[in-house]
């Protein structure tokens, strides 16, 4: 089923993002997480896709096993186009379609450092996610989602330039967007207002990263440019001596962030679950979504 139909039908709900673990132990843990989250009837679950090597095969293998073991859950693989050629992407789409996949997240992906060093051209067939969306739209009848950036993308000339590009990407065939993580809802509310003013009217799900560990979140943010407000940083710094206390304080902040979104009419939320069952359940129980 196309996720956009679910989003249009259901007023509220949660989707979960997972990543393909490198080890068998991690894979088993993820299977437990999916089983544990199933009763919450997620809007959908998505599986990230790395910029090369074994991680891509792991994504496919996990998507295949979720289809087999959890046919009630809609699963959406991510697909990045950087460094890929038309033939490879077409083959992947053909395969996913043969498996019954109806949804795909179309991404450019981060530019691999090796590519810069070797001076090769990772943009030969696809220069950006816009190209991938167009390619998928021309070839397949799939529900397409894409990444959007409430604080602007780090490579964008300006927020305005980013939004103009995002509009073009969406008009090429995106059915719904998922935002980059943010920790101050005002970024999201402003972004939604500006997007709607530009006639971007598709669902743009807020992407929420649980604040369980300040150092890890800081690392993620240094890569993607999301701002950790000083107030949050200070609130968590106090718990440097105790992981458990920091986790509890951080989860309270995340739960309040989600509550504020819901109170403001945004009741479909995307959680970057980091494959963690206990953390995700704590948030879900508090929100009653
Ligand atoms: P694009 O849409 O191609 O571009 C990103 C930005 O570059 C644009 O917003 C715009 O500012 C600028 N830009 C690009 N082309 C143009 C143009 N022609 N004109 C003007 N400006 C342009 N990465 C992974 O490797 N695997 C994943 O599974 C994955 N999942 C993600 C899920 C979510 C919800 C999010 C938010 C990100 C995810 N990423 C993932 C990270 C993503 O790949 C990076 O943010 C990457 O740097 C950009 O990808 P994109 O698809 O947004 O790129």
mmCIF file of C-alpha atoms and ligand atoms in Angstrom:
data_model
loop_
_atom_site.group_PDB
_atom_site.id
_atom_site.type_symbol
_atom_site.label_atom_id
_atom_site.label_comp_id
_atom_site.label_asym_id
_atom_site.label_seq_id
_atom_site.Cartn_x
_atom_site.Cartn_y
_atom_site.Cartn_z
ATOM 1 C CA UNK A 1 0.000 0.000 0.000
ATOM 2 C CA UNK A 2 1.239 3.482 -0.757
ATOM 3 C CA UNK A 3 2.209 5.334 2.428
ATOM 4 C CA UNK A 4 0.714 8.554 1.129
ATOM 5 C CA UNK A 5 -2.725 6.879 1.230
ATOM 6 C CA UNK A 6 -2.169 5.965 4.900
ATOM 7 C CA UNK A 7 -0.996 9.493 5.718
ATOM 8 C CA UNK A 8 -4.054 10.967 4.042
ATOM 9 C CA UNK A 9 -6.363 8.583 5.880
ATOM 10 C CA UNK A 10 -4.941 8.477 9.426
ATOM 11 C CA UNK A 11 -4.895 11.617 11.504
ATOM 12 C CA UNK A 12 -2.118 10.501 13.811
ATOM 13 C CA UNK A 13 0.615 7.950 14.082
ATOM 14 C CA UNK A 14 4.318 7.246 14.257
ATOM 15 C CA UNK A 15 6.776 5.934 11.718
ATOM 16 C CA UNK A 16 10.118 4.412 12.656
ATOM 17 C CA UNK A 17 13.426 4.630 10.881
ATOM 18 C CA UNK A 18 15.924 1.793 11.280
ATOM 19 C CA UNK A 19 19.442 1.246 9.999
ATOM 20 C CA UNK A 20 20.916 -2.072 8.824
ATOM 21 C CA UNK A 21 23.185 -3.400 11.603
ATOM 22 C CA UNK A 22 26.644 -4.670 10.726
ATOM 23 C CA UNK A 23 26.598 -7.735 12.981
ATOM 24 C CA UNK A 24 24.359 -10.748 13.447
ATOM 25 C CA UNK A 25 23.815 -9.646 17.063
ATOM 26 C CA UNK A 26 22.656 -6.224 15.866
ATOM 27 C CA UNK A 27 20.360 -7.853 13.340
ATOM 28 C CA UNK A 28 18.760 -10.017 16.021
ATOM 29 C CA UNK A 29 18.318 -6.947 18.229
ATOM 30 C CA UNK A 30 16.634 -5.116 15.370
ATOM 31 C CA UNK A 31 14.280 -8.052 14.821
ATOM 32 C CA UNK A 32 13.336 -7.833 18.521
ATOM 33 C CA UNK A 33 12.782 -4.095 18.161
ATOM 34 C CA UNK A 34 10.490 -4.513 15.157
ATOM 35 C CA UNK A 35 8.533 -7.238 16.946
ATOM 36 C CA UNK A 36 8.264 -5.068 20.057
ATOM 37 C CA UNK A 37 7.050 -2.042 18.109
ATOM 38 C CA UNK A 38 4.571 -3.902 15.930
ATOM 39 C CA UNK A 39 1.688 -3.599 18.446
ATOM 40 C CA UNK A 40 1.928 0.195 18.095
ATOM 41 C CA UNK A 41 0.800 -0.149 14.468
ATOM 42 C CA UNK A 42 3.342 2.207 12.888
ATOM 43 C CA UNK A 43 2.331 4.292 9.885
ATOM 44 C CA UNK A 44 5.322 2.647 8.196
ATOM 45 C CA UNK A 45 8.917 1.705 8.896
ATOM 46 C CA UNK A 46 11.890 2.742 6.803
ATOM 47 C CA UNK A 47 15.345 1.285 6.335
ATOM 48 C CA UNK A 48 18.348 3.520 5.648
ATOM 49 C CA UNK A 49 20.790 2.824 2.837
ATOM 50 C CA UNK A 50 24.518 3.549 2.982
ATOM 51 C CA UNK A 51 26.623 5.198 0.352
ATOM 52 C CA UNK A 52 28.294 1.994 -0.791
ATOM 53 C CA UNK A 53 29.769 -1.383 0.040
ATOM 54 C CA UNK A 54 28.119 -4.028 2.200
ATOM 55 C CA UNK A 55 25.609 -1.712 3.799
ATOM 56 C CA UNK A 56 23.509 -1.615 0.610
ATOM 57 C CA UNK A 57 23.213 -5.406 0.558
ATOM 58 C CA UNK A 58 22.272 -5.343 4.250
ATOM 59 C CA UNK A 59 19.463 -2.892 3.526
ATOM 60 C CA UNK A 60 18.077 -5.158 0.824
ATOM 61 C CA UNK A 61 18.386 -8.260 2.936
ATOM 62 C CA UNK A 62 16.583 -6.628 5.886
ATOM 63 C CA UNK A 63 13.833 -5.229 3.688
ATOM 64 C CA UNK A 64 13.337 -8.712 2.272
ATOM 65 C CA UNK A 65 13.131 -10.293 5.736
ATOM 66 C CA UNK A 66 10.688 -7.622 7.019
ATOM 67 C CA UNK A 67 8.458 -8.282 4.015
ATOM 68 C CA UNK A 68 8.526 -11.966 4.836
ATOM 69 C CA UNK A 69 8.199 -11.816 8.643
ATOM 70 C CA UNK A 70 6.017 -8.720 9.067
ATOM 71 C CA UNK A 71 3.786 -8.437 6.018
ATOM 72 C CA UNK A 72 1.337 -6.254 8.002
ATOM 73 C CA UNK A 73 3.909 -3.451 8.276
ATOM 74 C CA UNK A 74 4.568 -1.187 5.317
ATOM 75 C CA UNK A 75 8.324 -1.026 4.772
ATOM 76 C CA UNK A 76 10.026 1.726 2.799
ATOM 77 C CA UNK A 77 13.642 1.278 1.711
ATOM 78 C CA UNK A 78 15.808 4.381 1.342
ATOM 79 C CA UNK A 79 17.732 4.627 -1.910
ATOM 80 C CA UNK A 80 20.671 6.940 -2.555
ATOM 81 C CA UNK A 81 21.839 7.826 -6.051
ATOM 82 C CA UNK A 82 25.272 9.332 -5.495
ATOM 83 C CA UNK A 83 27.892 7.247 -7.282
ATOM 84 C CA UNK A 84 25.236 4.999 -8.844
ATOM 85 C CA UNK A 85 24.426 4.723 -12.537
ATOM 86 C CA UNK A 86 21.064 4.433 -14.311
ATOM 87 C CA UNK A 87 21.416 0.662 -14.782
ATOM 88 C CA UNK A 88 22.118 -0.020 -11.105
ATOM 89 C CA UNK A 89 19.206 2.116 -9.901
ATOM 90 C CA UNK A 90 16.826 0.590 -12.453
ATOM 91 C CA UNK A 91 17.865 -2.922 -11.361
ATOM 92 C CA UNK A 92 17.256 -2.061 -7.725
ATOM 93 C CA UNK A 93 13.841 -0.578 -8.472
ATOM 94 C CA UNK A 94 12.881 -3.602 -10.583
ATOM 95 C CA UNK A 95 13.883 -5.902 -7.760
ATOM 96 C CA UNK A 96 11.986 -3.951 -5.106
ATOM 97 C CA UNK A 97 8.919 -3.820 -7.288
ATOM 98 C CA UNK A 98 9.050 -7.556 -7.891
ATOM 99 C CA UNK A 99 9.047 -8.000 -4.107
ATOM 100 C CA UNK A 100 5.893 -5.894 -3.816
ATOM 101 C CA UNK A 101 7.481 -2.700 -2.478
ATOM 102 C CA UNK A 102 5.194 0.307 -3.057
ATOM 103 C CA UNK A 103 7.271 3.032 -1.423
ATOM 104 C CA UNK A 104 10.789 4.369 -1.756
ATOM 105 C CA UNK A 105 12.715 7.218 -0.152
ATOM 106 C CA UNK A 106 14.719 8.982 -2.867
ATOM 107 C CA UNK A 107 17.954 10.524 -1.623
ATOM 108 C CA UNK A 108 21.185 11.820 -3.027
ATOM 109 C CA UNK A 109 23.255 10.620 -0.077
ATOM 110 C CA UNK A 110 26.352 12.210 1.385
ATOM 111 C CA UNK A 111 29.331 12.681 -0.903
ATOM 112 C CA UNK A 112 31.803 9.881 -0.048
ATOM 113 C CA UNK A 113 35.203 11.272 0.960
ATOM 114 C CA UNK A 114 37.040 8.688 -1.187
ATOM 115 C CA UNK A 115 35.250 10.036 -4.250
ATOM 116 C CA UNK A 116 36.583 13.516 -3.565
ATOM 117 C CA UNK A 117 40.074 12.199 -3.013
ATOM 118 C CA UNK A 118 40.171 9.974 -6.069
ATOM 119 C CA UNK A 119 38.761 12.780 -8.165
ATOM 120 C CA UNK A 120 36.205 10.408 -9.660
ATOM 121 C CA UNK A 121 32.775 11.713 -10.597
ATOM 122 C CA UNK A 122 30.022 10.359 -8.344
ATOM 123 C CA UNK A 123 27.499 12.660 -10.067
ATOM 124 C CA UNK A 124 27.766 11.135 -13.555
ATOM 125 C CA UNK A 125 24.195 9.868 -13.937
ATOM 126 C CA UNK A 126 22.491 11.552 -10.969
ATOM 127 C CA UNK A 127 23.580 14.917 -9.600
ATOM 128 C CA UNK A 128 20.981 15.220 -6.857
ATOM 129 C CA UNK A 129 17.837 13.669 -5.400
ATOM 130 C CA UNK A 130 15.757 15.678 -7.888
ATOM 131 C CA UNK A 131 17.290 13.568 -10.705
ATOM 132 C CA UNK A 132 16.481 10.367 -8.818
ATOM 133 C CA UNK A 133 12.886 11.397 -8.127
ATOM 134 C CA UNK A 134 12.419 12.205 -11.823
ATOM 135 C CA UNK A 135 13.974 8.887 -12.851
ATOM 136 C CA UNK A 136 11.750 6.859 -10.487
ATOM 137 C CA UNK A 137 8.638 8.785 -11.493
ATOM 138 C CA UNK A 138 9.298 8.098 -15.181
ATOM 139 C CA UNK A 139 9.892 4.394 -14.657
ATOM 140 C CA UNK A 140 7.694 3.231 -11.761
ATOM 141 C CA UNK A 141 4.369 3.705 -10.032
ATOM 142 C CA UNK A 142 5.769 4.085 -6.515
ATOM 143 C CA UNK A 143 4.995 6.377 -3.609
ATOM 144 C CA UNK A 144 8.133 8.551 -3.331
ATOM 145 C CA UNK A 145 9.362 10.343 -0.255
ATOM 146 C CA UNK A 146 12.318 12.719 0.084
ATOM 147 C CA UNK A 147 14.361 14.527 2.721
ATOM 148 C CA UNK A 148 13.563 18.146 3.579
ATOM 149 C CA UNK A 149 15.517 20.516 5.785
ATOM 150 C CA UNK A 150 13.838 22.856 8.327
ATOM 151 C CA UNK A 151 17.169 24.643 8.947
ATOM 152 C CA UNK A 152 18.263 24.401 5.306
ATOM 153 C CA UNK A 153 20.767 21.885 3.939
ATOM 154 C CA UNK A 154 24.423 22.483 4.852
ATOM 155 C CA UNK A 155 25.386 22.738 1.160
ATOM 156 C CA UNK A 156 22.650 25.240 0.279
ATOM 157 C CA UNK A 157 23.561 28.830 -0.613
ATOM 158 C CA UNK A 158 20.709 30.065 1.552
ATOM 159 C CA UNK A 159 17.517 28.839 3.185
ATOM 160 C CA UNK A 160 15.542 30.390 0.332
ATOM 161 C CA UNK A 161 17.665 28.630 -2.329
ATOM 162 C CA UNK A 162 17.201 25.349 -0.466
ATOM 163 C CA UNK A 163 13.434 25.785 -0.350
ATOM 164 C CA UNK A 164 13.272 26.637 -4.062
ATOM 165 C CA UNK A 165 15.220 23.487 -4.878
ATOM 166 C CA UNK A 166 13.044 21.463 -2.471
ATOM 167 C CA UNK A 167 9.932 22.724 -4.252
ATOM 168 C CA UNK A 168 11.358 21.610 -7.613
ATOM 169 C CA UNK A 169 12.279 18.213 -6.145
ATOM 170 C CA UNK A 170 8.777 17.769 -4.772
ATOM 171 C CA UNK A 171 7.143 18.838 -8.015
ATOM 172 C CA UNK A 172 9.211 16.214 -9.843
ATOM 173 C CA UNK A 173 7.111 13.567 -8.047
ATOM 174 C CA UNK A 174 7.560 13.464 -4.271
ATOM 175 C CA UNK A 175 4.448 12.325 -2.372
ATOM 176 C CA UNK A 176 5.623 13.157 1.134
ATOM 177 C CA UNK A 177 8.705 14.572 2.846
ATOM 178 C CA UNK A 178 10.503 13.685 6.054
ATOM 179 C CA UNK A 179 12.531 16.376 7.790
ATOM 180 C CA UNK A 180 16.056 16.324 9.003
ATOM 181 C CA UNK A 181 16.238 16.160 12.820
ATOM 182 C CA UNK A 182 15.594 19.380 14.690
ATOM 183 C CA UNK A 183 15.424 20.134 18.410
ATOM 184 C CA UNK A 184 13.608 23.458 18.425
ATOM 185 C CA UNK A 185 10.113 23.118 16.999
ATOM 186 C CA UNK A 186 10.160 26.731 15.863
ATOM 187 C CA UNK A 187 12.453 25.687 12.997
ATOM 188 C CA UNK A 188 9.799 23.209 11.889
ATOM 189 C CA UNK A 189 6.845 25.571 12.320
ATOM 190 C CA UNK A 190 8.651 28.312 10.328
ATOM 191 C CA UNK A 191 9.621 25.811 7.673
ATOM 192 C CA UNK A 192 6.056 24.546 7.300
ATOM 193 C CA UNK A 193 4.751 28.091 7.038
ATOM 194 C CA UNK A 194 7.304 29.010 4.361
ATOM 195 C CA UNK A 195 6.736 25.748 2.477
ATOM 196 C CA UNK A 196 2.941 26.202 2.451
ATOM 197 C CA UNK A 197 3.428 29.816 1.292
ATOM 198 C CA UNK A 198 5.306 28.372 -1.696
ATOM 199 C CA UNK A 199 2.443 26.022 -2.415
ATOM 200 C CA UNK A 200 4.255 22.940 -1.133
ATOM 201 C CA UNK A 201 1.213 21.088 0.131
ATOM 202 C CA UNK A 202 2.340 17.484 0.619
ATOM 203 C CA UNK A 203 2.760 15.997 4.144
ATOM 204 C CA UNK A 204 6.165 16.935 5.625
ATOM 205 C CA UNK A 205 6.659 14.636 8.610
ATOM 206 C CA UNK A 206 8.760 15.992 11.471
ATOM 207 C CA UNK A 207 11.840 13.796 11.982
ATOM 208 C CA UNK A 208 12.624 13.396 15.684
ATOM 209 C CA UNK A 209 15.849 12.040 17.140
ATOM 210 C CA UNK A 210 15.581 10.873 20.785
ATOM 211 C CA UNK A 211 18.034 12.825 22.954
ATOM 212 C CA UNK A 212 19.447 9.933 24.934
ATOM 213 C CA UNK A 213 23.141 10.779 24.739
ATOM 214 C CA UNK A 214 24.475 14.305 24.239
ATOM 215 C CA UNK A 215 27.803 13.262 22.697
ATOM 216 C CA UNK A 216 26.142 11.024 20.119
ATOM 217 C CA UNK A 217 23.565 13.669 19.212
ATOM 218 C CA UNK A 218 26.337 16.283 18.923
ATOM 219 C CA UNK A 219 28.173 13.974 16.528
ATOM 220 C CA UNK A 220 25.052 13.475 14.370
ATOM 221 C CA UNK A 221 24.426 17.216 14.326
ATOM 222 C CA UNK A 222 27.977 18.094 13.321
ATOM 223 C CA UNK A 223 27.361 15.991 10.197
ATOM 224 C CA UNK A 224 23.949 17.311 9.248
ATOM 225 C CA UNK A 225 24.013 20.868 10.596
ATOM 226 C CA UNK A 226 21.033 20.598 12.967
ATOM 227 C CA UNK A 227 21.203 23.034 15.899
ATOM 228 C CA UNK A 228 21.190 21.801 19.483
ATOM 229 C CA UNK A 229 19.729 24.741 21.413
ATOM 230 C CA UNK A 230 21.941 25.974 24.258
ATOM 231 C CA UNK A 231 19.108 25.391 26.728
ATOM 232 C CA UNK A 232 19.020 21.686 25.831
ATOM 233 C CA UNK A 233 22.792 21.377 25.847
ATOM 234 C CA UNK A 234 22.979 22.937 29.315
ATOM 235 C CA UNK A 235 20.135 20.774 30.630
ATOM 236 C CA UNK A 236 21.939 17.606 29.518
ATOM 237 C CA UNK A 237 25.501 18.675 30.408
ATOM 238 C CA UNK A 238 24.419 18.524 34.053
ATOM 239 C CA UNK A 239 24.101 14.749 33.781
ATOM 240 C CA UNK A 240 27.550 14.027 32.352
ATOM 241 C CA UNK A 241 28.282 11.784 35.341
ATOM 242 C CA UNK A 242 25.327 9.448 34.837
ATOM 243 C CA UNK A 243 24.254 7.945 31.531
ATOM 244 C CA UNK A 244 20.948 6.852 33.012
ATOM 245 C CA UNK A 245 20.084 10.303 34.328
ATOM 246 C CA UNK A 246 21.080 11.916 31.044
ATOM 247 C CA UNK A 247 18.936 9.424 29.158
ATOM 248 C CA UNK A 248 15.940 10.152 31.373
ATOM 249 C CA UNK A 249 16.339 13.935 31.138
ATOM 250 C CA UNK A 250 16.887 13.719 27.373
ATOM 251 C CA UNK A 251 13.847 11.536 26.821
ATOM 252 C CA UNK A 252 11.716 13.976 28.818
ATOM 253 C CA UNK A 253 12.866 16.714 26.415
ATOM 254 C CA UNK A 254 12.065 14.539 23.378
ATOM 255 C CA UNK A 255 8.636 13.637 24.745
ATOM 256 C CA UNK A 256 7.858 17.307 25.386
ATOM 257 C CA UNK A 257 9.039 18.150 21.880
ATOM 258 C CA UNK A 258 6.630 15.576 20.440
ATOM 259 C CA UNK A 259 3.791 16.761 22.689
ATOM 260 C CA UNK A 260 4.286 20.301 21.467
ATOM 261 C CA UNK A 261 4.140 19.085 17.845
ATOM 262 C CA UNK A 262 0.913 17.201 18.565
ATOM 263 C CA UNK A 263 -0.590 20.202 20.379
ATOM 264 C CA UNK A 264 0.174 22.262 17.293
ATOM 265 C CA UNK A 265 -1.621 19.861 14.991
ATOM 266 C CA UNK A 266 1.305 17.717 13.814
ATOM 267 C CA UNK A 267 0.241 14.253 14.943
ATOM 268 C CA UNK A 268 2.145 12.198 12.390
ATOM 269 C CA UNK A 269 5.712 11.922 13.633
ATOM 270 C CA UNK A 270 8.776 10.150 12.228
ATOM 271 C CA UNK A 271 11.168 8.747 14.839
ATOM 272 C CA UNK A 272 14.834 8.108 14.102
ATOM 273 C CA UNK A 273 14.704 5.052 16.359
ATOM 274 C CA UNK A 274 18.393 4.075 16.128
ATOM 275 C CA UNK A 275 17.002 0.530 16.328
ATOM 276 C CA UNK A 276 16.333 0.988 20.068
ATOM 277 C CA UNK A 277 13.264 -0.724 21.472
ATOM 278 C CA UNK A 278 13.227 0.548 25.065
ATOM 279 C CA UNK A 279 13.795 4.187 24.137
ATOM 280 C CA UNK A 280 11.191 4.116 21.392
ATOM 281 C CA UNK A 281 8.642 2.415 23.637
ATOM 282 C CA UNK A 282 9.189 4.994 26.397
ATOM 283 C CA UNK A 283 8.347 7.766 23.931
ATOM 284 C CA UNK A 284 5.354 5.926 22.480
ATOM 285 C CA UNK A 285 3.872 5.129 25.888
ATOM 286 C CA UNK A 286 4.148 8.778 26.902
ATOM 287 C CA UNK A 287 2.520 10.050 23.712
ATOM 288 C CA UNK A 288 -0.296 7.572 23.306
ATOM 289 C CA UNK A 289 -0.128 7.885 19.526
HETATM 290 P P1 LIG B 1 19.424 16.606 -2.502
HETATM 291 O O1 LIG B 1 17.975 16.788 -2.428
HETATM 292 O O2 LIG B 1 20.023 16.225 -3.800
HETATM 293 O O3 LIG B 1 20.183 17.915 -2.089
HETATM 294 C C1 LIG B 1 20.490 18.350 -0.800
HETATM 295 C C2 LIG B 1 20.629 19.866 -0.859
HETATM 296 O O4 LIG B 1 21.624 20.265 -1.804
HETATM 297 C C3 LIG B 1 19.365 20.537 -1.271
HETATM 298 O O5 LIG B 1 18.473 20.653 -0.185
HETATM 299 C C4 LIG B 1 19.878 21.819 -1.847
HETATM 300 O O6 LIG B 1 20.154 22.743 -0.832
HETATM 301 C C5 LIG B 1 21.176 21.415 -2.503
HETATM 302 N N1 LIG B 1 20.996 21.104 -3.938
HETATM 303 C C6 LIG B 1 21.127 19.888 -4.514
HETATM 304 N N2 LIG B 1 20.902 19.995 -5.839
HETATM 305 C C7 LIG B 1 20.644 21.278 -6.088
HETATM 306 C C8 LIG B 1 20.351 21.998 -7.263
HETATM 307 N N3 LIG B 1 20.297 21.416 -8.455
HETATM 308 N N4 LIG B 1 20.138 23.323 -7.169
HETATM 309 C C9 LIG B 1 20.192 23.940 -5.973
HETATM 310 N N5 LIG B 1 20.461 23.308 -4.809
HETATM 311 C C10 LIG B 1 20.701 21.997 -4.875
HETATM 312 N N6 LIG B 1 21.749 9.448 3.683
HETATM 313 C C11 LIG B 1 22.124 8.215 3.322
HETATM 314 O O7 LIG B 1 23.228 8.023 2.807
HETATM 315 N N7 LIG B 1 21.273 7.141 3.491
HETATM 316 C C12 LIG B 1 20.035 7.262 4.039
HETATM 317 O O8 LIG B 1 19.309 6.282 4.169
HETATM 318 C C13 LIG B 1 19.610 8.565 4.443
HETATM 319 N N8 LIG B 1 18.380 8.772 4.979
HETATM 320 C C14 LIG B 1 17.975 10.043 5.303
HETATM 321 C C15 LIG B 1 16.693 10.250 5.826
HETATM 322 C C16 LIG B 1 16.264 11.522 6.163
HETATM 323 C C17 LIG B 1 14.884 11.732 6.744
HETATM 324 C C18 LIG B 1 17.143 12.646 5.978
HETATM 325 C C19 LIG B 1 16.693 14.039 6.341
HETATM 326 C C20 LIG B 1 18.408 12.453 5.453
HETATM 327 C C21 LIG B 1 18.851 11.171 5.110
HETATM 328 N N9 LIG B 1 20.130 10.937 4.585
HETATM 329 C C22 LIG B 1 20.514 9.661 4.238
HETATM 330 C C23 LIG B 1 21.089 12.043 4.478
HETATM 331 C C24 LIG B 1 21.098 12.674 3.074
HETATM 332 O O9 LIG B 1 21.594 11.741 2.158
HETATM 333 C C25 LIG B 1 22.010 13.914 3.130
HETATM 334 O O10 LIG B 1 21.377 14.928 3.851
HETATM 335 C C26 LIG B 1 22.537 14.406 1.792
HETATM 336 O O11 LIG B 1 23.563 15.359 2.054
HETATM 337 C C27 LIG B 1 21.504 15.077 0.927
HETATM 338 O O12 LIG B 1 20.574 14.194 0.451
HETATM 339 P P2 LIG B 1 19.226 14.739 -0.276
HETATM 340 O O13 LIG B 1 18.527 13.582 -0.806
HETATM 341 O O14 LIG B 1 18.516 15.680 0.609
HETATM 342 O O15 LIG B 1 19.943 15.551 -1.442
#
